[in-house]
C-alpha cells in the first residue's frame, strides 16, 4: 500500500511548457530581438533539453546551464551574446507570469492530500521554484518541498533521494511512489532508489528508452484510479 507520494512539479503538476514559451517570446521582444517563431522555439527547446540531460548526468552545474543554453541558441540564430546573463534573468522572472496547471492536477493533489503524505521533489532554481509554488497556491497540499538547488544534488542522483528519505516519515520504500513526466530524472531516480515509479505521460507516445517505469498514466484521474487499485 502506498502511503507517500513524491511529486515532480514541472510538466507534471504545472504546465511548464506554456510558461516557458510565453516567457521566451516576451523576453525576446523585450530585448529587441524580434518575434520568436515556432521553429526557433522548437530549436531552443531541443538545445535546452540537452543541457538539462547533462545536468542530470552531473556533467554541468546549474548556473552554467542557465546561461550556456542561451549562448548556444543565440549563436545558432545569429543574436549577439553580450546580454545573455540579463536575458536569462528576465526569462526566469517571466516564468512566474504564467502559472498553468496540467489538467486535473490541482484537484488531484488537493484530493489526495488528506489520504497520503505528499512531497514535491524538483530539479530547479531554488528561488524560482519557491515563488512558483507560492503563486500556484499548492503549498498547503504538501508535507514538504525538496528542491535540488537546496540539496546540492539533482534527480536522478541517489544522494537526492537519500536526502529526501532522511526527512520524510515513511521509511518503507515499498510504500513510496514517485510520479513525474521525466524518464531520465523522475523514473530512473525512483528505480535506483527502490521506490514505486509512475510515469506521467499525457502524450502517450511510445517509450523507446531503456528506462521502464513500473506504471504509466496519461492523466491525473488515471493516477487516482491507479492508487485506488494498489
Ligand atoms: Mg518534470
Short mmCIF file of C-alpha atoms and ligand atoms in Angstrom, two decimals:
data_model
loop_
_atom_site.label_atom_id
_atom_site.label_comp_id
_atom_site.label_asym_id
_atom_site.label_seq_id
_atom_site.Cartn_x
_atom_site.Cartn_y
_atom_site.Cartn_z
CA UNK A 1 0.00 0.00 0.00
CA UNK A 2 1.24 3.47 -0.92
CA UNK A 3 1.50 5.96 1.95
CA UNK A 4 3.71 8.63 0.44
CA UNK A 5 3.76 10.29 -2.97
CA UNK A 6 6.75 12.22 -4.31
CA UNK A 7 5.59 14.70 -6.94
CA UNK A 8 7.59 16.32 -9.69
CA UNK A 9 6.31 19.85 -10.49
CA UNK A 10 7.28 20.97 -13.97
CA UNK A 11 5.41 19.09 -16.67
CA UNK A 12 3.61 17.04 -14.02
CA UNK A 13 1.66 19.42 -11.78
CA UNK A 14 2.31 22.60 -13.71
CA UNK A 15 2.39 23.07 -17.45
CA UNK A 16 5.94 24.28 -17.70
CA UNK A 17 5.97 24.38 -21.48
CA UNK A 18 3.28 27.10 -21.72
CA UNK A 19 5.07 29.18 -19.12
CA UNK A 20 8.46 28.72 -20.81
CA UNK A 21 7.16 29.55 -24.29
CA UNK A 22 5.37 32.67 -23.10
CA UNK A 23 8.36 33.90 -21.19
CA UNK A 24 10.77 33.24 -24.04
CA UNK A 25 8.53 35.10 -26.52
CA UNK A 26 8.11 38.07 -24.18
CA UNK A 27 11.77 38.28 -23.22
CA UNK A 28 12.82 38.08 -26.87
CA UNK A 29 10.57 41.03 -27.64
CA UNK A 30 11.72 42.99 -24.59
CA UNK A 31 15.37 42.66 -25.63
CA UNK A 32 14.57 43.85 -29.15
CA UNK A 33 15.43 40.51 -30.79
CA UNK A 34 12.12 40.43 -32.66
CA UNK A 35 9.43 37.78 -32.78
CA UNK A 36 10.32 34.21 -32.00
CA UNK A 37 8.79 31.71 -34.42
CA UNK A 38 7.59 28.21 -33.55
CA UNK A 39 10.59 26.86 -35.42
CA UNK A 40 13.02 28.85 -33.27
CA UNK A 41 11.11 27.88 -30.16
CA UNK A 42 11.49 24.27 -31.14
CA UNK A 43 15.21 24.73 -31.74
CA UNK A 44 15.64 26.34 -28.30
CA UNK A 45 13.71 23.54 -26.60
CA UNK A 46 16.00 20.97 -28.23
CA UNK A 47 19.12 22.79 -27.00
CA UNK A 48 17.64 23.30 -23.53
CA UNK A 49 16.78 19.59 -23.23
CA UNK A 50 20.36 18.60 -23.98
CA UNK A 51 21.63 20.90 -21.21
CA UNK A 52 19.16 19.52 -18.64
CA UNK A 53 20.21 15.98 -19.55
CA UNK A 54 23.83 16.99 -18.92
CA UNK A 55 22.77 18.34 -15.54
CA UNK A 56 21.03 15.07 -14.66
CA UNK A 57 24.24 13.24 -15.52
CA UNK A 58 26.24 15.64 -13.37
CA UNK A 59 28.19 16.95 -16.38
CA UNK A 60 27.32 20.61 -15.86
CA UNK A 61 26.38 22.94 -13.00
CA UNK A 62 23.03 24.69 -12.92
CA UNK A 63 24.40 28.27 -13.10
CA UNK A 64 26.38 27.33 -16.17
CA UNK A 65 23.43 25.56 -17.81
CA UNK A 66 21.15 28.56 -17.41
CA UNK A 67 23.47 30.82 -19.37
CA UNK A 68 25.13 28.35 -21.76
CA UNK A 69 21.81 27.19 -23.28
CA UNK A 70 21.13 30.76 -24.42
CA UNK A 71 24.71 31.30 -25.61
CA UNK A 72 24.37 28.26 -27.85
CA UNK A 73 20.89 29.22 -29.04
CA UNK A 74 21.82 32.86 -29.76
CA UNK A 75 24.99 31.79 -31.57
CA UNK A 76 22.97 29.44 -33.78
CA UNK A 77 20.46 32.10 -34.75
CA UNK A 78 22.95 34.97 -35.05
CA UNK A 79 21.96 37.03 -32.00
CA UNK A 80 24.80 38.68 -30.03
CA UNK A 81 25.54 37.02 -26.69
CA UNK A 82 26.71 40.05 -24.67
CA UNK A 83 23.50 40.34 -22.64
CA UNK A 84 22.88 36.65 -22.18
CA UNK A 85 23.00 36.77 -18.36
CA UNK A 86 20.45 39.56 -18.20
CA UNK A 87 18.36 37.75 -20.78
CA UNK A 88 18.33 34.58 -18.67
CA UNK A 89 17.32 36.53 -15.56
CA UNK A 90 14.47 38.24 -17.40
CA UNK A 91 13.39 34.88 -18.82
CA UNK A 92 13.38 33.28 -15.34
CA UNK A 93 11.37 36.18 -13.90
CA UNK A 94 8.92 35.85 -16.78
CA UNK A 95 8.33 32.17 -15.97
CA UNK A 96 6.31 33.33 -12.99
CA UNK A 97 3.90 35.33 -15.15
CA UNK A 98 2.10 32.21 -16.32
CA UNK A 99 1.04 29.54 -13.86
CA UNK A 100 -0.90 26.88 -15.77
CA UNK A 101 -1.85 23.56 -14.22
CA UNK A 102 -1.78 20.28 -16.11
CA UNK A 103 -5.38 19.03 -16.47
CA UNK A 104 -6.86 17.82 -13.16
CA UNK A 105 -3.52 18.28 -11.40
CA UNK A 106 -4.75 20.82 -8.87
CA UNK A 107 -7.83 18.77 -7.96
CA UNK A 108 -5.69 15.65 -7.66
CA UNK A 109 -3.05 16.96 -5.25
CA UNK A 110 -5.84 18.58 -3.23
CA UNK A 111 -7.91 15.40 -3.11
CA UNK A 112 -5.03 13.06 -2.26
CA UNK A 113 -3.63 15.34 0.41
CA UNK A 114 -5.57 14.00 3.39
CA UNK A 115 -5.02 10.35 2.41
CA UNK A 116 -1.32 10.42 1.54
CA UNK A 117 1.80 12.19 2.66
CA UNK A 118 2.81 14.29 -0.34
CA UNK A 119 6.16 15.92 -1.09
CA UNK A 120 7.41 17.98 -4.00
CA UNK A 121 10.70 16.75 -5.47
CA UNK A 122 12.02 19.08 -8.14
CA UNK A 123 15.17 19.84 -10.08
CA UNK A 124 15.06 23.56 -10.37
CA UNK A 125 16.23 27.01 -9.49
CA UNK A 126 15.52 27.42 -5.77
CA UNK A 127 14.04 30.90 -5.72
CA UNK A 128 12.03 30.35 -8.88
CA UNK A 129 10.54 27.05 -7.70
CA UNK A 130 9.62 28.52 -4.30
CA UNK A 131 7.91 31.50 -5.95
CA UNK A 132 6.16 29.29 -8.46
CA UNK A 133 4.76 27.03 -5.72
CA UNK A 134 3.59 30.10 -3.80
CA UNK A 135 1.95 31.56 -6.88
CA UNK A 136 0.21 28.28 -7.70
CA UNK A 137 -1.05 28.20 -4.07
CA UNK A 138 -0.39 24.47 -3.69
CA UNK A 139 1.90 24.51 -0.65
CA UNK A 140 -0.95 23.56 1.71
CA UNK A 141 -1.36 20.20 -0.07
CA UNK A 142 2.22 19.11 0.62
CA UNK A 143 4.07 17.91 3.69
CA UNK A 144 7.40 19.13 2.40
CA UNK A 145 9.26 20.57 -0.57
CA UNK A 146 12.62 19.31 -1.84
CA UNK A 147 14.46 21.40 -4.42
CA UNK A 148 17.70 20.14 -5.93
CA UNK A 149 19.34 23.56 -5.60
CA UNK A 150 18.86 23.42 -1.83
CA UNK A 151 20.05 19.82 -1.56
CA UNK A 152 23.08 20.12 -3.81
CA UNK A 153 22.12 17.06 -5.85
CA UNK A 154 19.71 16.55 -8.74
CA UNK A 155 17.23 13.80 -9.55
CA UNK A 156 18.08 11.03 -10.55
CA UNK A 157 21.12 11.06 -8.23
CA UNK A 158 20.77 8.71 -5.28
CA UNK A 159 22.05 11.46 -2.96
CA UNK A 160 18.96 13.49 -3.80
CA UNK A 161 16.66 10.65 -2.82
CA UNK A 162 18.67 9.74 0.30
CA UNK A 163 18.33 13.34 1.46
CA UNK A 164 14.56 13.09 0.98
CA UNK A 165 14.28 9.71 2.74
CA UNK A 166 16.18 11.10 5.74
CA UNK A 167 13.49 13.73 6.15
CA UNK A 168 10.18 12.00 5.48
CA UNK A 169 8.09 9.87 7.77
CA UNK A 170 7.59 6.77 5.58
CA UNK A 171 10.72 4.64 5.63
CA UNK A 172 9.45 1.51 3.90
CA UNK A 173 10.33 2.13 0.26
CA UNK A 174 7.56 -0.20 -0.82
CA UNK A 175 5.11 2.43 0.48
CA UNK A 176 6.57 5.30 -1.54
CA UNK A 177 5.71 6.24 -5.13
CA UNK A 178 7.24 8.91 -7.35
CA UNK A 179 5.19 10.44 -10.15
CA UNK A 180 6.81 12.56 -12.84
CA UNK A 181 6.99 13.27 -16.56
CA UNK A 182 10.73 12.64 -16.97
CA UNK A 183 12.06 9.14 -17.56
CA UNK A 184 15.67 10.23 -17.05
CA UNK A 185 15.19 12.12 -13.78
CA UNK A 186 11.97 11.02 -12.03
CA UNK A 187 11.66 7.42 -13.19
CA UNK A 188 15.35 6.49 -13.36
CA UNK A 189 15.84 8.11 -9.95
CA UNK A 190 12.86 6.29 -8.46
CA UNK A 191 14.01 2.93 -9.82
CA UNK A 192 17.55 3.37 -8.40
CA UNK A 193 16.12 4.48 -5.07
CA UNK A 194 13.97 1.35 -4.88
CA UNK A 195 10.56 3.02 -4.73
CA UNK A 196 7.49 2.63 -6.94
CA UNK A 197 7.52 4.69 -10.14
CA UNK A 198 4.68 6.18 -12.14
CA UNK A 199 5.42 7.94 -15.40
CA UNK A 200 3.02 10.80 -16.08
CA UNK A 201 2.92 10.74 -19.85
CA UNK A 202 -0.03 12.67 -21.31
CA UNK A 203 1.21 12.46 -24.93
CA UNK A 204 1.12 8.65 -24.71
CA UNK A 205 3.94 8.32 -27.26
CA UNK A 206 5.83 5.05 -27.18
CA UNK A 207 8.72 4.73 -24.72
CA UNK A 208 11.80 3.93 -26.79
CA UNK A 209 14.24 4.36 -23.95
CA UNK A 210 15.53 1.56 -21.77
CA UNK A 211 14.13 3.20 -18.65
CA UNK A 212 10.98 1.27 -17.87
CA UNK A 213 8.54 2.75 -15.35
CA UNK A 214 6.54 0.40 -13.17
CA UNK A 215 3.32 2.27 -14.05
CA UNK A 216 2.40 4.76 -16.76
CA UNK A 217 -0.61 7.08 -16.68
CA UNK A 218 -1.78 9.59 -19.28
CA UNK A 219 -3.84 11.69 -16.87
CA UNK A 220 -4.13 12.62 -13.24
CA UNK A 221 -7.53 10.95 -13.00
CA UNK A 222 -5.88 7.73 -14.15
CA UNK A 223 -3.27 8.22 -11.41
CA UNK A 224 -6.03 8.49 -8.80
CA UNK A 225 -7.55 5.27 -10.15
CA UNK A 226 -4.18 3.53 -10.03
CA UNK A 227 -3.71 4.45 -6.37
CA UNK A 228 -7.12 3.03 -5.53
CA UNK A 229 -6.13 -0.30 -7.08
CA UNK A 230 -2.83 -0.62 -5.23
MG1 LIG B 1 9.15 17.37 -14.89
#
